[in-house]
CSV table of C-alpha atoms and ligand atoms in Angstrom, one decimal:
chain,number,residue,atom,x,y,z
A,9,UNK,CA,-197.9,-21.6,59.1
A,10,UNK,CA,-196.5,-20.1,55.9
A,11,UNK,CA,-196.3,-22.3,52.8
A,12,UNK,CA,-193.3,-22.2,50.5
A,13,UNK,CA,-193.6,-23.6,47.0
A,14,UNK,CA,-191.0,-24.4,44.4
A,15,UNK,CA,-191.8,-24.1,40.7
A,16,UNK,CA,-189.1,-26.1,38.8
A,17,UNK,CA,-188.4,-26.4,35.1
A,18,UNK,CA,-185.7,-26.2,32.5
A,19,UNK,CA,-187.2,-22.9,31.2
A,20,UNK,CA,-185.2,-23.0,28.0
A,21,UNK,CA,-186.5,-20.4,27.4
A,22,UNK,CA,-189.1,-19.1,29.9
A,23,UNK,CA,-192.4,-18.6,28.1
A,24,UNK,CA,-195.6,-16.6,28.7
A,25,UNK,CA,-197.2,-19.9,29.8
A,26,UNK,CA,-194.5,-20.3,32.5
A,27,UNK,CA,-195.0,-16.7,33.5
A,28,UNK,CA,-198.8,-17.3,33.9
A,29,UNK,CA,-198.2,-20.4,36.1
A,30,UNK,CA,-195.6,-18.5,38.2
A,31,UNK,CA,-198.0,-15.6,38.7
A,32,UNK,CA,-201.0,-17.8,39.7
A,33,UNK,CA,-198.8,-20.0,42.0
A,34,UNK,CA,-197.5,-16.9,43.7
A,35,UNK,CA,-201.0,-16.0,44.6
A,36,UNK,CA,-201.6,-19.4,46.2
A,37,UNK,CA,-198.6,-19.7,48.4
A,38,UNK,CA,-196.9,-17.4,50.9
A,39,UNK,CA,-193.6,-17.7,49.0
A,40,UNK,CA,-192.8,-18.9,45.5
A,41,UNK,CA,-189.3,-19.9,44.4
A,42,UNK,CA,-188.8,-20.5,40.7
A,43,UNK,CA,-186.0,-23.2,40.3
A,44,UNK,CA,-184.1,-23.3,37.0
A,45,UNK,CA,-183.1,-26.9,36.9
A,46,UNK,CA,-180.6,-29.0,34.9
A,47,UNK,CA,-182.2,-31.7,32.8
A,48,UNK,CA,-179.8,-34.4,31.8
A,49,UNK,CA,-182.1,-35.5,28.9
A,50,UNK,CA,-181.9,-32.1,27.2
A,51,UNK,CA,-179.2,-30.0,25.5
A,52,UNK,CA,-180.2,-26.4,26.4
A,53,UNK,CA,-180.2,-23.4,24.0
A,54,UNK,CA,-179.4,-21.1,26.9
A,55,UNK,CA,-177.0,-21.7,29.7
A,56,UNK,CA,-178.3,-22.1,33.3
A,57,UNK,CA,-176.9,-18.7,34.2
A,58,UNK,CA,-178.7,-17.1,31.2
A,59,UNK,CA,-181.9,-18.9,32.0
A,60,UNK,CA,-181.9,-17.7,35.6
A,61,UNK,CA,-181.3,-14.1,34.4
A,62,UNK,CA,-184.1,-14.4,31.8
A,63,UNK,CA,-186.6,-15.7,34.4
A,64,UNK,CA,-185.6,-12.9,36.8
A,65,UNK,CA,-186.0,-10.2,34.2
A,66,UNK,CA,-189.3,-11.6,33.0
A,67,UNK,CA,-190.7,-11.7,36.5
A,68,UNK,CA,-189.5,-8.2,37.2
A,69,UNK,CA,-191.0,-6.9,33.9
A,70,UNK,CA,-194.3,-8.4,35.0
A,71,UNK,CA,-194.1,-6.7,38.4
A,72,UNK,CA,-193.6,-10.1,40.2
A,73,UNK,CA,-190.7,-9.0,42.3
A,74,UNK,CA,-191.8,-11.2,45.3
A,75,UNK,CA,-190.8,-14.4,43.5
A,76,UNK,CA,-187.3,-15.6,44.1
A,77,UNK,CA,-185.3,-17.4,41.4
A,78,UNK,CA,-182.6,-20.1,42.2
A,79,UNK,CA,-180.6,-22.5,40.0
A,80,UNK,CA,-180.1,-26.2,40.5
A,81,UNK,CA,-177.0,-27.2,38.4
A,82,UNK,CA,-176.9,-30.8,39.6
A,83,UNK,CA,-178.6,-33.1,42.1
A,84,UNK,CA,-182.1,-33.8,43.0
A,85,UNK,CA,-185.0,-31.4,43.1
A,86,UNK,CA,-186.2,-32.7,46.4
A,87,UNK,CA,-182.8,-31.8,48.0
A,88,UNK,CA,-183.2,-28.2,46.7
A,89,UNK,CA,-186.7,-28.2,48.2
A,90,UNK,CA,-185.3,-29.4,51.5
A,91,UNK,CA,-182.7,-26.6,51.4
A,92,UNK,CA,-185.3,-23.9,50.9
A,93,UNK,CA,-187.7,-25.6,53.3
A,94,UNK,CA,-190.4,-25.9,50.6
A,95,UNK,CA,-193.7,-27.6,51.4
A,96,UNK,CA,-194.9,-28.0,47.8
A,97,UNK,CA,-193.7,-28.5,44.2
A,98,UNK,CA,-195.7,-26.6,41.6
A,99,UNK,CA,-195.9,-27.8,38.0
A,100,UNK,CA,-198.0,-26.6,35.1
A,101,UNK,CA,-199.9,-29.0,32.8
A,102,UNK,CA,-201.1,-28.1,29.3
A,103,UNK,CA,-202.6,-31.4,28.4
A,104,UNK,CA,-203.2,-35.0,29.5
A,105,UNK,CA,-199.8,-35.8,28.1
A,106,UNK,CA,-198.2,-33.4,30.5
A,107,UNK,CA,-200.1,-34.9,33.4
A,108,UNK,CA,-198.9,-38.4,32.3
A,109,UNK,CA,-195.3,-37.1,32.3
A,110,UNK,CA,-195.6,-35.3,35.6
A,111,UNK,CA,-197.4,-38.1,37.5
A,112,UNK,CA,-194.4,-40.5,38.0
A,113,UNK,CA,-192.1,-37.5,38.9
A,114,UNK,CA,-194.6,-36.3,41.5
A,115,UNK,CA,-194.8,-39.9,42.9
A,116,UNK,CA,-191.0,-40.4,43.0
A,117,UNK,CA,-190.5,-37.0,44.6
A,118,UNK,CA,-193.1,-37.8,47.2
A,119,UNK,CA,-191.6,-41.2,47.9
A,120,UNK,CA,-188.1,-39.6,48.2
A,121,UNK,CA,-189.0,-36.8,50.6
A,122,UNK,CA,-192.8,-36.7,51.3
A,123,UNK,CA,-193.1,-33.5,49.4
A,124,UNK,CA,-196.5,-33.0,47.6
A,125,UNK,CA,-196.8,-31.8,44.0
A,126,UNK,CA,-199.6,-29.4,43.0
A,127,UNK,CA,-200.4,-29.3,39.2
A,128,UNK,CA,-201.9,-26.1,37.9
A,129,UNK,CA,-203.7,-26.4,34.6
A,130,UNK,CA,-202.6,-24.0,31.9
A,131,UNK,CA,-204.8,-21.2,30.6
A,132,UNK,CA,-206.5,-22.6,27.4
A,133,UNK,CA,-205.2,-19.7,25.3
A,134,UNK,CA,-201.6,-20.6,26.4
A,135,UNK,CA,-201.8,-24.4,26.2
A,136,UNK,CA,-200.1,-24.7,22.8
A,137,UNK,CA,-196.9,-22.8,23.9
A,138,UNK,CA,-193.8,-24.8,24.8
A,139,UNK,CA,-190.2,-24.0,25.1
A,140,UNK,CA,-189.3,-26.6,22.5
A,141,UNK,CA,-191.6,-25.0,19.9
A,142,UNK,CA,-190.4,-21.5,20.8
A,143,UNK,CA,-186.8,-22.7,20.2
A,144,UNK,CA,-187.8,-24.3,16.9
A,145,UNK,CA,-189.6,-21.2,15.6
A,146,UNK,CA,-186.8,-18.8,16.8
A,147,UNK,CA,-184.0,-20.9,15.3
A,148,UNK,CA,-185.7,-20.9,12.0
A,149,UNK,CA,-186.2,-17.1,11.9
A,150,UNK,CA,-189.9,-17.0,13.0
A,151,UNK,CA,-191.5,-14.5,15.3
A,152,UNK,CA,-191.9,-15.7,18.9
A,153,UNK,CA,-193.0,-12.3,20.3
A,154,UNK,CA,-196.5,-13.8,21.3
A,155,UNK,CA,-194.9,-16.7,23.1
A,156,UNK,CA,-192.2,-15.2,25.4
A,157,UNK,CA,-191.8,-12.3,27.7
A,158,UNK,CA,-190.1,-9.2,26.3
A,159,UNK,CA,-186.8,-9.9,28.2
A,160,UNK,CA,-186.6,-13.3,26.6
A,161,UNK,CA,-187.5,-12.1,23.1
A,162,UNK,CA,-184.5,-9.8,22.9
A,163,UNK,CA,-182.0,-12.5,23.6
A,164,UNK,CA,-183.9,-15.2,21.6
A,165,UNK,CA,-183.8,-12.9,18.5
A,166,UNK,CA,-180.1,-12.2,19.0
A,167,UNK,CA,-179.3,-15.8,19.5
A,168,UNK,CA,-181.2,-17.0,16.4
A,169,UNK,CA,-179.8,-14.4,14.0
B,224,PNS,O1,-189.1,-28.2,32.2
B,224,PNS,P1,-188.7,-29.6,32.4
B,224,PNS,O2,-187.5,-30.0,31.7
B,224,PNS,O3,-189.9,-30.5,32.0
B,224,PNS,O4,-188.5,-29.9,33.9
B,224,PNS,C1,-188.2,-31.2,34.4
B,224,PNS,C2,-187.3,-31.0,35.7
B,224,PNS,C3,-186.1,-30.2,35.5
B,224,PNS,C4,-188.2,-30.3,36.8
B,224,PNS,C5,-187.0,-32.5,36.2
B,224,PNS,O5,-186.2,-33.1,35.2
B,224,PNS,C6,-186.2,-32.4,37.5
B,224,PNS,O6,-186.8,-32.3,38.6
B,224,PNS,N1,-184.8,-32.6,37.4
B,224,PNS,C7,-184.0,-32.5,38.6
B,224,PNS,C8,-183.4,-33.9,38.9
B,224,PNS,C9,-184.4,-34.7,39.7
B,224,PNS,O7,-184.7,-34.4,40.8
B,224,PNS,N2,-184.9,-35.8,39.1
B,224,PNS,C10,-185.8,-36.7,39.7
B,224,PNS,C11,-187.3,-36.1,39.5
B,224,PNS,S1,-188.4,-37.4,39.5
């Protein structure tokens, strides 16, 4: 039976760390769907529509045209997972702090719908990269070219000028 996985996140913006997780997850499952999700606790730098476009362009640049991208503007992740018939949620963890943060979400999502969460550990050379640091560096005129895919760099540079 084919296994469908959803990789959710705010992706504000999508980083090379996210791209690495997406690429590795797509090799583990029959289908991978990246879900660009609203997060009520965050005020985004990029709109949901922009973030979806940036993820799509980044995946295409990387030759990962087999990965679908969807948006979740409101509502629960588990409902999106049910809609796309996903078996698994994929998350990336860069540190024990990330695991601590992900654990209750994985437990709640499993209690809500029975869906399992698989956590992929980040590549050590990418574990310092986060969207929030990218935003901070970009908004203060710094060079984020090592941290984001080319498609994201263009708009990040424009937005922070
Ligand atoms: O990249 P982020 O912001 O850490 O991702 C968190 C995200 C968006 C995956 C999480 O906040 C989420 O799943 N939001 C959707 C609403 C939801 O289902 N909340 C209950 C999860 S326990």
